[in-house]
PDB file of C-alpha atoms in Angstrom:
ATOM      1  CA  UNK A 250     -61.310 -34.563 -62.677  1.00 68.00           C
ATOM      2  CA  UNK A 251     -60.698 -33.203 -66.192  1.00 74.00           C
ATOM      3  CA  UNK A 252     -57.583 -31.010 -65.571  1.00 76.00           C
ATOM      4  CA  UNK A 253     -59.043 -27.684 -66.749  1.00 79.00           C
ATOM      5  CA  UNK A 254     -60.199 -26.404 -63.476  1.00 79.00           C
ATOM      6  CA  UNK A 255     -64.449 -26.452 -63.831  1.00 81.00           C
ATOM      7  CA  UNK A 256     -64.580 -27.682 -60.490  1.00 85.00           C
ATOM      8  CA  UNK A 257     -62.792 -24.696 -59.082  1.00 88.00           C
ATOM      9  CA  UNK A 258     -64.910 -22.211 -61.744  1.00 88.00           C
ATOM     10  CA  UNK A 259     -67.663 -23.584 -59.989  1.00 90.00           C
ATOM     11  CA  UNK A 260     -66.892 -22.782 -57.240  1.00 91.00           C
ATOM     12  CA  UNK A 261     -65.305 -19.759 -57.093  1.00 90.00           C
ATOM     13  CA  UNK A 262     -68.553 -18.283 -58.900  1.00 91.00           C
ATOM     14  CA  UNK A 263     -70.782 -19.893 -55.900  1.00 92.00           C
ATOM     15  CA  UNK A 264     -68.496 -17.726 -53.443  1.00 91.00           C
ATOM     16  CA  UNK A 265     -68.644 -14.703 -55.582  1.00 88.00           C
ATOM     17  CA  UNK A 266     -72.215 -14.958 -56.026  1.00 91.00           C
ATOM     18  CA  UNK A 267     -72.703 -14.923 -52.196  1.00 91.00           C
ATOM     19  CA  UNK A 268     -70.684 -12.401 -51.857  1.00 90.00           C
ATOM     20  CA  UNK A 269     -72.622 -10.166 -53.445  1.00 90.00           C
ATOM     21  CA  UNK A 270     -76.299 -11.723 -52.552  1.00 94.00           C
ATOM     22  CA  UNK A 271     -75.333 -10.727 -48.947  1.00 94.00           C
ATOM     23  CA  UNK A 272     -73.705  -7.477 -49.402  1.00 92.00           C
ATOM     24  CA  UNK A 273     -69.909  -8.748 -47.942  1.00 89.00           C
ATOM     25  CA  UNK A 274     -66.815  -7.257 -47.983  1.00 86.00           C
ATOM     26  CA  UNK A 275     -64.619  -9.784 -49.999  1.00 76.00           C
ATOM     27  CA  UNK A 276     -61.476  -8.260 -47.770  1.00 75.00           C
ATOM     28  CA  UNK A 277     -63.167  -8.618 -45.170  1.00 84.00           C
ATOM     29  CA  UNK A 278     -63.974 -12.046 -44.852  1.00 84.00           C
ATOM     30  CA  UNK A 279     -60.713 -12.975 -46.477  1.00 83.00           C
ATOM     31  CA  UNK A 280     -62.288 -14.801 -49.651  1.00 85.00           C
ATOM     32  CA  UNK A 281     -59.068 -15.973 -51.189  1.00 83.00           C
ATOM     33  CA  UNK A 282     -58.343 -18.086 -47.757  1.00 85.00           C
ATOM     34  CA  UNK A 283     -61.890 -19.299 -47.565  1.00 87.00           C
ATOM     35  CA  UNK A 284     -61.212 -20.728 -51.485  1.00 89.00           C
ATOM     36  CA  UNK A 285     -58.127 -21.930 -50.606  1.00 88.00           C
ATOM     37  CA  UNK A 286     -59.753 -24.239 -47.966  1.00 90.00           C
ATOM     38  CA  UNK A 287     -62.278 -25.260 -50.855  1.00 88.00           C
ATOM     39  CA  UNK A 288     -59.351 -26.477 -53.185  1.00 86.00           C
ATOM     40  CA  UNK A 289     -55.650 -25.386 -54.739  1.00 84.00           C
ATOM     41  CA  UNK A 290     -57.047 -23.950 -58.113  1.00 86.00           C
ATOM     42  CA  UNK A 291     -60.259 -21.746 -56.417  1.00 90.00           C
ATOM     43  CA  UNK A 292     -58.618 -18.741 -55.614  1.00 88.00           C
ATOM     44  CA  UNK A 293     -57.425 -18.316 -59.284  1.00 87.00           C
ATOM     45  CA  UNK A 294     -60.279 -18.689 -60.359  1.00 88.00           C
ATOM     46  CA  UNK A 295     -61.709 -15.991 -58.046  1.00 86.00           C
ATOM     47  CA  UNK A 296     -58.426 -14.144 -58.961  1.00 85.00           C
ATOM     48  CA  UNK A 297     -59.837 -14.052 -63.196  1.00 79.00           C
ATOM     49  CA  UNK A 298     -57.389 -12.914 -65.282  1.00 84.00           C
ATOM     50  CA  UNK A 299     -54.158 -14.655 -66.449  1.00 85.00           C
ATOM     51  CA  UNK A 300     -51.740 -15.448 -63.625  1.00 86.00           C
ATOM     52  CA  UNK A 301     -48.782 -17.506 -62.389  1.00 87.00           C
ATOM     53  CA  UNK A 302     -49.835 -19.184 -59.479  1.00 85.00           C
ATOM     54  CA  UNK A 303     -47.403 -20.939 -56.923  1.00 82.00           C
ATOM     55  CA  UNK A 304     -47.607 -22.585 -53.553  1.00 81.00           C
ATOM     56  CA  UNK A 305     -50.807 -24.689 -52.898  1.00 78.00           C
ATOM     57  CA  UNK A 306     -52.266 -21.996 -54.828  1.00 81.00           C
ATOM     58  CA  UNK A 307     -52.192 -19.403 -52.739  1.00 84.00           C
ATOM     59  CA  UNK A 308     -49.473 -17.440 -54.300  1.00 87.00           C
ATOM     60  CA  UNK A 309     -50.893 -15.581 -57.144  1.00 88.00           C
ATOM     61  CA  UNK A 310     -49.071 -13.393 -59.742  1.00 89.00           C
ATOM     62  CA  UNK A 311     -50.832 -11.731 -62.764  1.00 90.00           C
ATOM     63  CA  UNK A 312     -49.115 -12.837 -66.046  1.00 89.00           C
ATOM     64  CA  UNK A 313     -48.162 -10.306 -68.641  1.00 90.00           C
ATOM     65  CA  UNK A 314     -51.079  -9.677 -71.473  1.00 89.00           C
ATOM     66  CA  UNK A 315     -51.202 -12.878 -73.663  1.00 91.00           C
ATOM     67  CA  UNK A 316     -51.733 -12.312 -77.259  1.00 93.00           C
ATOM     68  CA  UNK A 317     -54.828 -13.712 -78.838  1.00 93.00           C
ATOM     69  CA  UNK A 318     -54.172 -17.362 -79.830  1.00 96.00           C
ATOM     70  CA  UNK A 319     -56.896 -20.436 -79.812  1.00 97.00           C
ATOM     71  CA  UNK A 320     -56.835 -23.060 -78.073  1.00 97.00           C
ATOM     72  CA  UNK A 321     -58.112 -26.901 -78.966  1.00 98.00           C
ATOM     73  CA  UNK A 322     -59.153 -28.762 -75.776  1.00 97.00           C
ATOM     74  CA  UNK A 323     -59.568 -32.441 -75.862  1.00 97.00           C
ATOM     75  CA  UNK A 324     -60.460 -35.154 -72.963  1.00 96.00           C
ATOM     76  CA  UNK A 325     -60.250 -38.652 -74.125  1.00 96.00           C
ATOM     77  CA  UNK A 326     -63.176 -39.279 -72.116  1.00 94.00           C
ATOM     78  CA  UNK A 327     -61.517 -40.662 -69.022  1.00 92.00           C
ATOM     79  CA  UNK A 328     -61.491 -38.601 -65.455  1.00 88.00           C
ATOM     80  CA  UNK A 329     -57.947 -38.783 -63.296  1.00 89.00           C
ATOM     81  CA  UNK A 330     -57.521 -38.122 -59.371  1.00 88.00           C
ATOM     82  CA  UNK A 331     -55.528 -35.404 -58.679  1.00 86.00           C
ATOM     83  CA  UNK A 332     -54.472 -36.929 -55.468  1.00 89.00           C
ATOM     84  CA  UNK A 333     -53.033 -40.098 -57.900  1.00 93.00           C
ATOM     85  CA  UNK A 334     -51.494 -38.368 -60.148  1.00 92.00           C
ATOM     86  CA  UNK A 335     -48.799 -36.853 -57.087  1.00 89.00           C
ATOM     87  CA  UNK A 336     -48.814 -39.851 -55.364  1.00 92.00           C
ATOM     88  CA  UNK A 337     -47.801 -41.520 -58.986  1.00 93.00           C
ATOM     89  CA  UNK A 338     -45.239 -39.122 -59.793  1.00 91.00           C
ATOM     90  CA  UNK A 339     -41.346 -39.382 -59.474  1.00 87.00           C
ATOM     91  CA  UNK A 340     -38.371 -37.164 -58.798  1.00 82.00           C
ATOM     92  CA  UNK A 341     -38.369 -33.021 -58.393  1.00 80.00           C
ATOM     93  CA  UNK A 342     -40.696 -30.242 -59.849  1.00 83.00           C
ATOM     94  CA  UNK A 343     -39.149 -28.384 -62.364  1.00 82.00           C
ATOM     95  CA  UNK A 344     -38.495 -24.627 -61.503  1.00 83.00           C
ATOM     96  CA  UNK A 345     -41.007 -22.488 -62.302  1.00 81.00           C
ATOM     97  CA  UNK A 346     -41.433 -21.568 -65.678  1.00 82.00           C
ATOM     98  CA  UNK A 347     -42.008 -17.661 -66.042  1.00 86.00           C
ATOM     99  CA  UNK A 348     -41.824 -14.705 -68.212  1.00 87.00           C
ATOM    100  CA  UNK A 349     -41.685 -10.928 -67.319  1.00 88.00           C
ATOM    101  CA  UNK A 350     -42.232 -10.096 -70.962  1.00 89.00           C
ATOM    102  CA  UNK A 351     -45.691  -9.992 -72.747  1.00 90.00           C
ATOM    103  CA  UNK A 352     -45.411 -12.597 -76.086  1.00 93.00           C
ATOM    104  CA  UNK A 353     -46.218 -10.570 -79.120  1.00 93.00           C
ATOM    105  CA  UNK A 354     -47.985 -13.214 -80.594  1.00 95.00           C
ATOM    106  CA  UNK A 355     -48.755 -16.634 -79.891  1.00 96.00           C
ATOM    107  CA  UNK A 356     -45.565 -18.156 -81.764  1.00 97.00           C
ATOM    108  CA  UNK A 357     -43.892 -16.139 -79.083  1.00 96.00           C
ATOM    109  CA  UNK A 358     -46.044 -17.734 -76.327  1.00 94.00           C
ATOM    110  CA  UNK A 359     -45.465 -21.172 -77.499  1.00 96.00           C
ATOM    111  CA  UNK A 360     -41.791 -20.690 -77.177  1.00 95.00           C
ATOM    112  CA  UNK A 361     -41.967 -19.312 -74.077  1.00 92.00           C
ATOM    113  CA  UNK A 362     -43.812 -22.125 -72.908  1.00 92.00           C
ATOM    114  CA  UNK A 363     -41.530 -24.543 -74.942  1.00 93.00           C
ATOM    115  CA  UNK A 364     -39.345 -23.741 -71.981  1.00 90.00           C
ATOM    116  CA  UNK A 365     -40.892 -25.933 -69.150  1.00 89.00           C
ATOM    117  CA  UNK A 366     -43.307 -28.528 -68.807  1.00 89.00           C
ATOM    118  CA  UNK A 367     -45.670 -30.409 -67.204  1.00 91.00           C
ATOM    119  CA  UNK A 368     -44.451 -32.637 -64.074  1.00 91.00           C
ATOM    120  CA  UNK A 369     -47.581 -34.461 -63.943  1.00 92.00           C
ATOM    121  CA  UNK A 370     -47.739 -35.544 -67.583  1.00 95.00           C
ATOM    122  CA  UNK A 371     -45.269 -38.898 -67.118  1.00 95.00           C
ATOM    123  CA  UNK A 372     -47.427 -40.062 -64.470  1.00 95.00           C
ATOM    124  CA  UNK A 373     -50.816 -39.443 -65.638  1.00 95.00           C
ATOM    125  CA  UNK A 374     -50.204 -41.028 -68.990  1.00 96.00           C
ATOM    126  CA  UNK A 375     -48.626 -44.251 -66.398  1.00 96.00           C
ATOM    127  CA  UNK A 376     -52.535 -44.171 -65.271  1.00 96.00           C
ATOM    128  CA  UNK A 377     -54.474 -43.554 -68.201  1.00 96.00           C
ATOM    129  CA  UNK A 378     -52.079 -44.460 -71.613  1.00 97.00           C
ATOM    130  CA  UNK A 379     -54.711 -42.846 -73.769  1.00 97.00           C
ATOM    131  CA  UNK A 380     -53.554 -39.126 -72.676  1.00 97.00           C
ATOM    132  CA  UNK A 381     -50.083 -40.290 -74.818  1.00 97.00           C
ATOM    133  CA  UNK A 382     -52.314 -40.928 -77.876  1.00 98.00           C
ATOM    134  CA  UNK A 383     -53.919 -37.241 -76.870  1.00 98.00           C
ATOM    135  CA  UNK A 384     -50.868 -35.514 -77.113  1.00 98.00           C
ATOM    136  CA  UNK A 385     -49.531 -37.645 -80.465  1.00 98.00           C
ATOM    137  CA  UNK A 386     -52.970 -36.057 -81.676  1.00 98.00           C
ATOM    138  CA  UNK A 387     -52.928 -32.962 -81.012  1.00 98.00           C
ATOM    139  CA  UNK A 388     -48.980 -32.497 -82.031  1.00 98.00           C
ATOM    140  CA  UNK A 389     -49.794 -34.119 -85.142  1.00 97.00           C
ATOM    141  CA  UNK A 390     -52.331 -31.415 -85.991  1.00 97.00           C
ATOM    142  CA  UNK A 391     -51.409 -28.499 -88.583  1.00 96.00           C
ATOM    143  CA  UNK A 392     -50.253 -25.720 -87.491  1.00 97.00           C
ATOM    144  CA  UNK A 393     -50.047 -26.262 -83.649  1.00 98.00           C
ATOM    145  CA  UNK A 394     -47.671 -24.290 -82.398  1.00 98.00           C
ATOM    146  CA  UNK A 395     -47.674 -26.575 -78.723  1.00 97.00           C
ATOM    147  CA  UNK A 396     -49.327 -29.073 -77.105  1.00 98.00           C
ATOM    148  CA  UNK A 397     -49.391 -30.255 -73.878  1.00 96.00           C
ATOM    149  CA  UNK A 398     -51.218 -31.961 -71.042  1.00 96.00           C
ATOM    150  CA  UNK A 399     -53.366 -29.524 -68.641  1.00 93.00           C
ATOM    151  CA  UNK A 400     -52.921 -29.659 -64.494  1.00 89.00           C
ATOM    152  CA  UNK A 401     -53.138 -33.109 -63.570  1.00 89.00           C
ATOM    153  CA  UNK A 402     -55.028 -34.724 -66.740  1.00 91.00           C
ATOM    154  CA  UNK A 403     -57.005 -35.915 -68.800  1.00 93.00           C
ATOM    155  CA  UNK A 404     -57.774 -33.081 -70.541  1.00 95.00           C
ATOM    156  CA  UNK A 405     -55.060 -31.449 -73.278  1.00 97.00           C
ATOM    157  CA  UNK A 406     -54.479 -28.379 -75.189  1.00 97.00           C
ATOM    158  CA  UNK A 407     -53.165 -27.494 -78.422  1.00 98.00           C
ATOM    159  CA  UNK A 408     -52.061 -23.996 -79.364  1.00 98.00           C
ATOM    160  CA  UNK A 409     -53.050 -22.039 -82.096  1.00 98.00           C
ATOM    161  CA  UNK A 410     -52.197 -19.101 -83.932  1.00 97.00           C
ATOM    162  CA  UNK A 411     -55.173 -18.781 -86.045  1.00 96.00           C
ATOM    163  CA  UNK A 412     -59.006 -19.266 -85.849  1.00 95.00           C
ATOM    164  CA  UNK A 413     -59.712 -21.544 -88.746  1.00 97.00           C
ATOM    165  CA  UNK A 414     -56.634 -23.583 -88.008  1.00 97.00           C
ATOM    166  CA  UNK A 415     -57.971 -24.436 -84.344  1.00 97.00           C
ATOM    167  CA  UNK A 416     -61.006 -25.166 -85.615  1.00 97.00           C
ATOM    168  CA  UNK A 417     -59.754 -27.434 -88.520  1.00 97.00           C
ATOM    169  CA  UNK A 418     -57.779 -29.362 -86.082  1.00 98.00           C
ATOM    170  CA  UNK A 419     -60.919 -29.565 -83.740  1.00 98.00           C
ATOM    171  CA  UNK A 420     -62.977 -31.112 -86.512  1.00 98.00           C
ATOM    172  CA  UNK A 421     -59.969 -33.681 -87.604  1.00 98.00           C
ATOM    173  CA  UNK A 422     -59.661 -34.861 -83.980  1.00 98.00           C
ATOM    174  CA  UNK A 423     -63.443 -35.291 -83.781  1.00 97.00           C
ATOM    175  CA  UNK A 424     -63.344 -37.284 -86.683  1.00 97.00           C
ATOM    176  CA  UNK A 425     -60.311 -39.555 -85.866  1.00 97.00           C
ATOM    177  CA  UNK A 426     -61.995 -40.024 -82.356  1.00 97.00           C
ATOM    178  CA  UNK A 427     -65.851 -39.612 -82.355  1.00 96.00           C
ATOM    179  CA  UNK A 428     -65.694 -40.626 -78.757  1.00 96.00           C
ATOM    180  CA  UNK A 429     -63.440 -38.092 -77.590  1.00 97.00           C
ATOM    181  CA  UNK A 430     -64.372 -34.813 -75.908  1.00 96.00           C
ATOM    182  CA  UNK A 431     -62.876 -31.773 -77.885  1.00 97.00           C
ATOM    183  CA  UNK A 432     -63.352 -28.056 -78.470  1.00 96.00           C
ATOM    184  CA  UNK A 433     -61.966 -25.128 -80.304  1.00 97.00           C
ATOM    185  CA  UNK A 434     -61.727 -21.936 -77.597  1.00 95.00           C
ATOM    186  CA  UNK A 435     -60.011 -18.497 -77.620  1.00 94.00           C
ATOM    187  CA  UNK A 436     -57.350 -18.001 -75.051  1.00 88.00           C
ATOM    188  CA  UNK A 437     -58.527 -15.054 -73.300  1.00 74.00           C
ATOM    189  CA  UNK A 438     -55.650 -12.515 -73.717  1.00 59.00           C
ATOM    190  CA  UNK A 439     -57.280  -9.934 -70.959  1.00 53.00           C
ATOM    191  CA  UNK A 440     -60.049 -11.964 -68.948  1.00 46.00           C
ATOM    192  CA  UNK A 441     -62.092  -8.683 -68.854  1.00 41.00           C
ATOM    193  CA  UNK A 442     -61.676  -8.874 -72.906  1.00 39.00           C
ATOM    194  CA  UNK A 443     -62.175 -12.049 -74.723  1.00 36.00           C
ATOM    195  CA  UNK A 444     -60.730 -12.246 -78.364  1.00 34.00           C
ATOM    196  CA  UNK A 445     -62.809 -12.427 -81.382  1.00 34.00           C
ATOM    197  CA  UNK A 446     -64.831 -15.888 -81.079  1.00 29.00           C
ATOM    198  CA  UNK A 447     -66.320 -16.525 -84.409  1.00 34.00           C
ATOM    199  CA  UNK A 448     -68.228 -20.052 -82.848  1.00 33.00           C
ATOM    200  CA  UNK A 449     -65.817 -23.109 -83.622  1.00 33.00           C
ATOM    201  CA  UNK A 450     -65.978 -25.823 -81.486  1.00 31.00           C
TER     202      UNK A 450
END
């Protein structure tokens, strides 16, 4: 109930890990269907690498390379119901927000991504005001390049060019709000491939 997807991680490395305990054929058996039935975010996570995903979450496209850029992750402590969040939102999604082109760096990113939004974010923050004071945060930090709310809440993201910059925003939040949940992470340009982690967070 945190918006970055652990359920679903969970998950999806249960199936894989059966998968391979038994000796199936993951084509076979049609794994991605068999997530799909466990929840709309498993079979991206089976999938692993950077991807646009559409549908229920059953229609998976792999995203262009991203360029290495950090991330700062922060829950304000509070869990959210997917299921409330929809039922709590207004109007119609936005049109889907992607890119053919791979961002040269993560400037680039963050203005591609500048370019749409998050349809859930009004009506999360309508359940749980703190996620405003989140954002306000994390968009007050130096040197973010975005910020934004992730799936259907709590958690958000900053984005970050640089290392030490992540990490120095990490540290202020934690400061600000000792009772806060937040972390400095790489964004994982090639899943297979993490960029340089040098241990904030």
């Amino acid at each position: 109930a945190s918006g970055i997807g652990g359920g679903s991680v969970d998950a999806a490395a249960v199936l894989g890990g059966l998968v391979r305990l038994w000796g199936l054929d993951a084509a076979e058996i049609n794994l991605t269907d068999l997530a799909l039935d466990l929840g709309a975010d498993v079979p991206v996570s089976l999938f692993g690498e950077a991807a646009f995903v559409g549908g229920i979450g059953e229609e998976i496209v792999r995203a262009p390379a991203l360029p290495p850029a950090w991330l700062v992750l922060v829950n304000p402590g509070v869990a959210l119901s997917t299921p409330a969040v929809f039922e709590a939102r207004d109007g119609l999604f936005s049109k889907p927000g992607r890119f053919d082109d791979s961002p040269a760096t993560a400037a680039v990113l963050a203005e591609f991504l500048a370019r749409t939004g998050n349809d859930l974010t009004a009506a999360a923050i309508g359940i749980e005001p703190v996620i405003g004071d989140v954002l306000k945060a994390l968009e007050a930090a130096e040197e973010v390049l975005l910020a934004r709310m992730s799936g259907s809440g709590a958690t958000c993201f900053g984005l970050f060019a640089e290392t030490a910059a992540a990490a120095r925003a990490a540290a202020e939040i934690s400061r600000a709000q000792p009772g806060w949940w937040v972390r400095a992470t790489p964004l994982l340009a090639d899943a297979r491939t993490p960029v340089g982690y040098a241990g904030a967070g």
